[in-house]
Short mmCIF file of C-alpha atoms in Angstrom, two decimals:
data_model
loop_
_atom_site.label_atom_id
_atom_site.label_comp_id
_atom_site.label_asym_id
_atom_site.label_seq_id
_atom_site.Cartn_x
_atom_site.Cartn_y
_atom_site.Cartn_z
CA MET W 5 3.60 0.51 13.04
CA ASP W 6 5.30 3.85 12.46
CA ARG W 7 5.49 5.24 15.97
CA SER W 8 6.48 8.67 14.61
CA LYS W 9 2.92 9.10 13.36
CA LEU W 10 1.20 8.50 16.70
CA THR W 11 -1.21 11.29 17.48
CA PRO W 12 -0.96 12.48 21.16
CA PHE W 13 -4.20 11.76 22.91
CA TRP W 14 -3.59 14.65 25.30
CA GLY W 15 -2.56 17.16 22.67
CA PRO W 16 0.75 19.10 22.50
CA PRO W 17 2.67 19.49 25.84
CA THR W 18 2.04 22.67 27.84
CA SER W 19 4.45 21.96 30.72
CA TYR W 20 7.69 23.90 30.72
CA LEU W 21 9.70 20.78 31.58
CA ASN W 22 10.08 17.90 29.15
CA PHE W 23 12.48 15.12 30.13
CA CYS W 24 14.81 13.03 28.03
CA GLU W 25 12.31 10.21 27.30
CA GLU W 26 10.88 10.57 23.78
CA ASP W 27 7.21 11.45 23.77
CA TYR W 28 4.44 9.13 22.65
CA VAL W 29 6.70 6.33 21.39
CA ILE W 30 4.85 3.43 22.97
CA THR W 31 1.21 4.58 22.87
CA ARG W 32 -0.68 7.71 22.00
CA TYR W 33 -2.30 7.68 25.47
CA VAL W 34 0.99 8.08 27.47
CA ALA W 35 3.53 10.75 26.67
CA GLU W 36 6.48 9.33 28.68
CA PHE W 37 5.85 5.62 29.13
CA ILE W 38 8.70 4.63 31.49
CA ASN W 39 8.50 7.88 33.50
CA THR W 40 4.83 7.18 33.95
CA LEU W 41 5.23 3.53 34.84
CA SER W 42 8.06 4.07 37.26
CA SER W 43 5.97 6.64 39.21
CA PHE W 44 3.86 3.68 40.44
CA VAL W 45 6.74 2.69 42.74
CA PHE W 46 5.70 5.48 45.06
CA ILE W 47 2.15 4.13 45.11
CA VAL W 48 3.25 0.58 45.88
CA TYR W 49 5.39 1.70 48.82
CA GLY W 50 2.62 3.93 50.13
CA ILE W 51 0.05 1.17 49.98
CA TYR W 52 2.44 -1.24 51.67
CA GLY W 53 3.03 1.26 54.52
CA LEU W 54 -0.70 1.76 54.98
CA LEU W 55 -1.32 -1.96 55.12
CA LYS W 56 1.37 -2.39 57.79
CA LEU W 57 -0.15 0.47 59.83
CA ARG W 58 -3.35 -1.53 60.18
CA HIS W 59 -1.59 -3.87 62.53
CA LYS W 60 0.07 -1.21 64.70
CA PRO W 61 -1.24 -0.51 68.27
CA THR W 62 -1.76 3.21 67.57
CA GLN W 63 -3.31 4.36 64.30
CA ILE W 64 -3.63 8.12 64.67
CA GLY W 65 -4.22 10.14 61.52
CA SER W 66 -0.75 11.75 61.56
CA ARG W 67 0.75 8.29 60.92
CA TRP W 68 -1.38 7.72 57.82
CA ILE W 69 -0.79 11.11 56.19
CA PRO W 70 2.85 10.58 55.04
CA TYR W 71 2.05 7.24 53.44
CA CYS W 72 -0.91 8.86 51.64
CA GLY W 73 1.63 11.52 50.61
CA LEU W 74 3.78 8.82 48.93
CA ILE W 75 0.69 7.60 47.10
CA GLY W 76 -0.17 11.19 46.13
CA VAL W 77 3.36 11.72 44.71
CA GLY W 78 3.02 8.58 42.58
CA VAL W 79 -0.42 9.53 41.26
CA CYS W 80 0.55 13.12 40.43
CA SER W 81 3.88 12.14 38.94
CA ALA W 82 2.22 9.51 36.71
CA GLY W 83 -0.42 12.02 35.63
CA TYR W 84 2.25 14.59 34.77
CA HIS W 85 4.45 12.26 32.71
CA MET W 86 1.39 10.72 31.05
CA THR W 87 0.03 14.10 29.80
CA LEU W 88 2.91 16.63 29.98
CA LYS W 89 0.38 19.34 30.78
CA TYR W 90 1.10 22.43 32.85
CA HIS W 91 -1.61 21.71 35.50
CA THR W 92 -0.37 18.12 35.96
CA GLN W 93 3.23 19.44 36.34
CA MET W 94 1.97 21.77 39.11
CA SER W 95 0.15 18.91 40.86
CA ASP W 96 3.33 16.78 40.68
CA GLU W 97 5.50 19.48 42.28
CA LEU W 98 2.79 20.32 44.82
CA SER W 99 2.60 16.67 45.90
CA MET W 100 6.34 16.63 46.69
CA HIS W 101 5.81 19.35 49.31
CA LEU W 102 2.69 17.71 50.61
CA LEU W 103 4.90 14.68 51.35
CA THR W 104 7.81 16.50 52.98
CA THR W 105 5.85 19.05 55.02
CA PRO W 106 4.03 16.56 57.32
CA LEU W 107 7.32 14.65 57.77
CA LEU W 108 9.05 17.89 58.75
CA TYR W 109 6.29 18.64 61.25
CA ARG W 110 6.55 15.18 62.90
CA ILE W 111 10.37 15.31 63.20
CA LEU W 112 10.63 19.01 64.26
CA ALA W 113 7.76 18.84 66.72
CA PHE W 114 8.86 15.49 68.24
CA GLN W 115 9.23 15.72 72.05
CA THR W 116 8.47 19.41 72.19
CA SER W 117 5.88 21.34 74.15
CA PRO W 118 2.32 21.80 72.73
CA LYS W 119 3.10 25.50 72.25
CA ARG W 120 6.26 24.78 70.24
CA SER W 121 4.41 22.14 68.22
CA ARG W 122 1.76 24.81 67.26
CA VAL W 123 4.46 27.30 66.28
CA VAL W 124 6.19 24.61 64.13
CA GLY W 125 2.84 23.74 62.48
CA ILE W 126 1.88 27.32 61.75
CA THR W 127 5.35 28.15 60.45
CA LEU W 128 5.51 25.15 58.10
CA SER W 129 1.91 25.85 56.87
CA PHE W 130 2.86 29.44 56.13
CA LEU W 131 6.09 28.50 54.32
CA PHE W 132 4.28 25.82 52.33
CA THR W 133 1.58 28.27 51.23
CA VAL W 134 4.10 31.02 50.24
CA VAL W 135 6.37 28.62 48.31
CA MET W 136 3.51 27.03 46.33
CA VAL W 137 1.73 30.26 45.55
CA VAL W 138 4.95 31.96 44.38
CA HIS W 139 5.88 28.81 42.40
CA MET W 140 2.56 28.52 40.63
CA VAL W 141 2.03 32.28 40.02
CA MET W 142 5.57 33.01 38.86
CA ASP W 143 6.58 29.65 37.41
CA GLU W 144 9.62 29.80 39.72
CA PHE W 145 11.07 26.26 39.45
CA LEU W 146 14.25 27.13 41.37
CA LEU W 147 12.30 28.05 44.48
CA HIS W 148 10.45 24.70 44.38
CA ALA W 149 13.69 22.75 43.90
CA VAL W 150 15.65 24.51 46.60
CA THR W 151 12.88 24.34 49.24
CA PHE W 152 12.26 20.62 48.47
CA GLY W 153 15.98 19.90 48.75
CA MET W 154 16.20 21.82 52.06
CA ALA W 155 13.15 19.86 53.38
CA VAL W 156 14.82 16.55 52.49
CA TYR W 157 18.06 17.66 54.08
CA LEU W 158 16.36 18.70 57.32
CA ILE W 159 14.40 15.46 57.56
CA ALA W 160 17.52 13.34 56.99
CA THR W 161 19.81 15.19 59.41
CA ARG W 162 17.19 15.53 62.14
CA THR W 163 16.21 11.93 61.89
CA LEU W 164 19.78 10.61 62.08
CA LYS W 165 20.36 12.91 65.13
CA ILE W 166 17.28 11.52 66.97
CA ILE W 167 17.78 7.85 66.27
CA PRO W 168 20.54 7.24 68.93
CA GLY W 169 18.35 8.72 71.72
CA GLN W 170 15.31 6.70 70.75
CA VAL W 171 16.78 3.24 70.09
CA PRO W 172 18.61 1.87 73.16
CA ASP W 173 19.45 -1.52 71.72
CA LEU W 174 22.82 -1.13 69.89
CA SER W 175 22.12 -3.77 67.23
CA THR W 176 18.67 -2.48 66.40
CA ARG W 177 20.03 1.08 66.34
CA LYS W 178 22.76 0.10 63.91
CA ASP W 179 20.26 -1.56 61.60
CA ILE W 180 17.95 1.51 61.56
CA GLN W 181 20.94 3.81 60.97
CA ASN W 182 22.22 1.64 58.10
CA VAL W 183 18.80 1.79 56.47
CA ALA W 184 18.56 5.50 57.03
CA PHE W 185 21.98 6.04 55.35
CA PHE W 186 20.86 3.78 52.51
CA GLY W 187 17.84 6.05 52.09
CA CYS W 188 20.09 9.11 51.87
CA ALA W 189 22.32 7.33 49.37
CA SER W 190 19.24 6.44 47.32
CA PHE W 191 18.21 10.14 47.16
CA ILE W 192 21.68 11.24 46.16
CA PHE W 193 22.06 8.57 43.51
CA GLY W 194 18.62 9.35 42.19
CA TYR W 195 19.55 12.98 41.87
CA LEU W 196 22.77 12.10 40.06
CA VAL W 197 21.00 10.05 37.44
CA TRP W 198 18.43 12.86 37.07
CA LEU W 199 21.29 15.24 36.25
CA ILE W 200 22.90 12.76 33.80
CA ASP W 201 19.51 12.33 32.11
CA ASP W 202 19.50 16.04 31.52
CA TRP W 203 23.14 16.64 30.62
CA ALA W 204 23.66 13.58 28.39
CA CYS W 205 20.24 13.46 26.80
CA ARG W 206 21.38 13.35 23.13
CA VAL W 207 23.83 10.54 23.85
CA LEU W 208 21.19 8.59 25.80
CA ILE W 209 18.59 8.93 23.02
CA SER W 210 21.11 7.84 20.40
CA THR W 211 22.18 4.86 22.48
CA ARG W 212 18.55 3.87 23.20
CA GLN W 213 17.74 3.98 19.50
CA SER W 214 20.73 1.79 18.74
CA LEU W 215 19.81 -0.78 21.45
CA GLY W 216 16.13 -0.93 20.61
CA LEU W 217 13.31 -2.09 22.91
CA PRO W 218 13.24 -3.45 25.59
CA LEU W 219 16.95 -2.82 26.47
CA ALA W 220 16.47 0.85 25.74
CA PHE W 221 14.16 1.08 28.79
CA LEU W 222 17.18 0.59 31.04
CA LEU W 223 18.60 3.90 29.92
CA GLU W 224 15.51 5.93 30.83
CA LEU W 225 17.29 7.57 33.69
CA HIS W 226 14.49 9.80 34.90
CA GLY W 227 12.56 6.59 35.52
CA TRP W 228 15.44 5.41 37.76
CA TRP W 229 15.18 8.76 39.59
CA HIS W 230 11.64 7.83 40.46
CA VAL W 231 12.64 4.38 41.70
CA PHE W 232 15.49 5.53 43.92
CA THR W 233 13.62 8.57 45.27
CA ALA W 234 10.62 6.31 46.03
CA ILE W 235 12.93 4.00 48.08
CA GLY W 236 14.42 6.99 49.85
CA GLY W 237 11.00 8.58 50.43
CA TYR W 238 9.59 5.37 51.82
CA ILE W 239 12.55 4.92 54.12
CA ALA W 240 12.13 8.48 55.45
CA VAL W 241 8.39 7.99 56.10
CA ALA W 242 8.86 4.57 57.77
CA ILE W 243 11.77 5.57 60.06
CA VAL W 244 10.21 8.91 61.06
CA ASP W 245 7.01 7.06 61.90
CA MET W 246 8.94 4.38 63.79
CA ILE W 247 10.95 6.73 66.00
CA THR W 248 8.23 9.34 66.61
CA SER W 249 5.55 6.75 67.48
CA GLY W 250 7.77 5.13 70.07
CA GLU W 251 7.21 1.70 68.53
CA ILE W 252 10.82 0.58 68.46
CA TYR W 253 10.96 -3.16 69.06
CA HIS W 254 13.41 -5.99 68.31
CA ASP W 255 14.15 -6.37 64.57
CA PRO W 256 11.83 -3.60 63.31
CA ILE W 257 13.49 -3.65 59.88
CA GLU W 258 12.00 -7.07 59.04
CA ASN W 259 8.54 -5.46 58.67
CA LEU W 260 9.81 -2.87 56.11
CA ALA W 261 9.33 -3.33 52.41
CA TRP W 262 11.86 -4.88 50.08
CA PRO W 263 14.79 -4.32 49.67
CA LEU W 264 15.31 -2.86 53.21
CA PRO W 265 15.56 -6.13 55.26
CA MET W 266 18.17 -7.35 52.74
CA VAL W 267 19.99 -3.96 52.87
CA ALA W 268 20.12 -4.10 56.70
CA SER W 269 21.38 -7.66 56.57
CA VAL W 270 24.14 -6.93 54.09
CA LEU W 271 25.27 -3.68 55.71
CA GLY W 272 24.98 -5.13 59.20
CA ALA W 273 27.17 -8.10 58.37
CA GLY W 274 30.28 -6.03 58.36
CA THR W 275 29.25 -3.76 61.27
CA ALA W 276 27.65 -6.22 63.67
CA VAL W 277 27.43 -5.04 67.29
CA PRO W 278 28.60 -7.63 69.80
CA LYS W 279 25.87 -8.58 72.23
CA LYS W 280 26.49 -8.13 75.90
CA ASN W 281 26.44 -11.28 78.12
#
């Protein structure tokens, strides 16, 4: 079959971003096949988190929202890369803030007075509304990128600061910190491959064409951005939920999704905390 003659089911792209993956190569129904497929990693982690919550003692709505946010990011990202339409791009970028904003609220309002919690909630709601309205009306991508990056930074730094005070057991604390640092590293690595995907696009396309399928899929770097940010996002949601719910128990990492138990085991092997007699 001559893939160059595939007729796009969704019509010509209307989004102002189009990533390095060649459009409509695999099927006429999916514009960017690997970018769409890799978006489902968010959905898998979100569903896993929701299933684990069913067995927790407290199941208040605020614990479910971030995991639903992960699922929302996956659905919106898949829809965007499948269609390359402007409205699906906006939904994708909106979903990223719908994930980070509740996490910011939980971590910034943690152990504060009801009055301060209300102020934090009102402030974050106002900022979220302003950012998204300006972004959608003015097509201001830089504002979206900067505010999302700032939200991720605040969540990471605040969480790492709170962990020591909420996890008294040294061994458990070290495991949680190792997983948290791995989450930060996943975000950073994902961002680096996102940049390489943009900067070296011509080289990547040429190399993929030389390799052919299925090996060419390994060089779809925007897809790897999805995978690593999904891991980082799941870690952020799980750890924020863990420390703000007060459900810190022995070996909490073993209930987290793959590959986190393995990561904690490998990283902890060289930094084991001696147990007191």
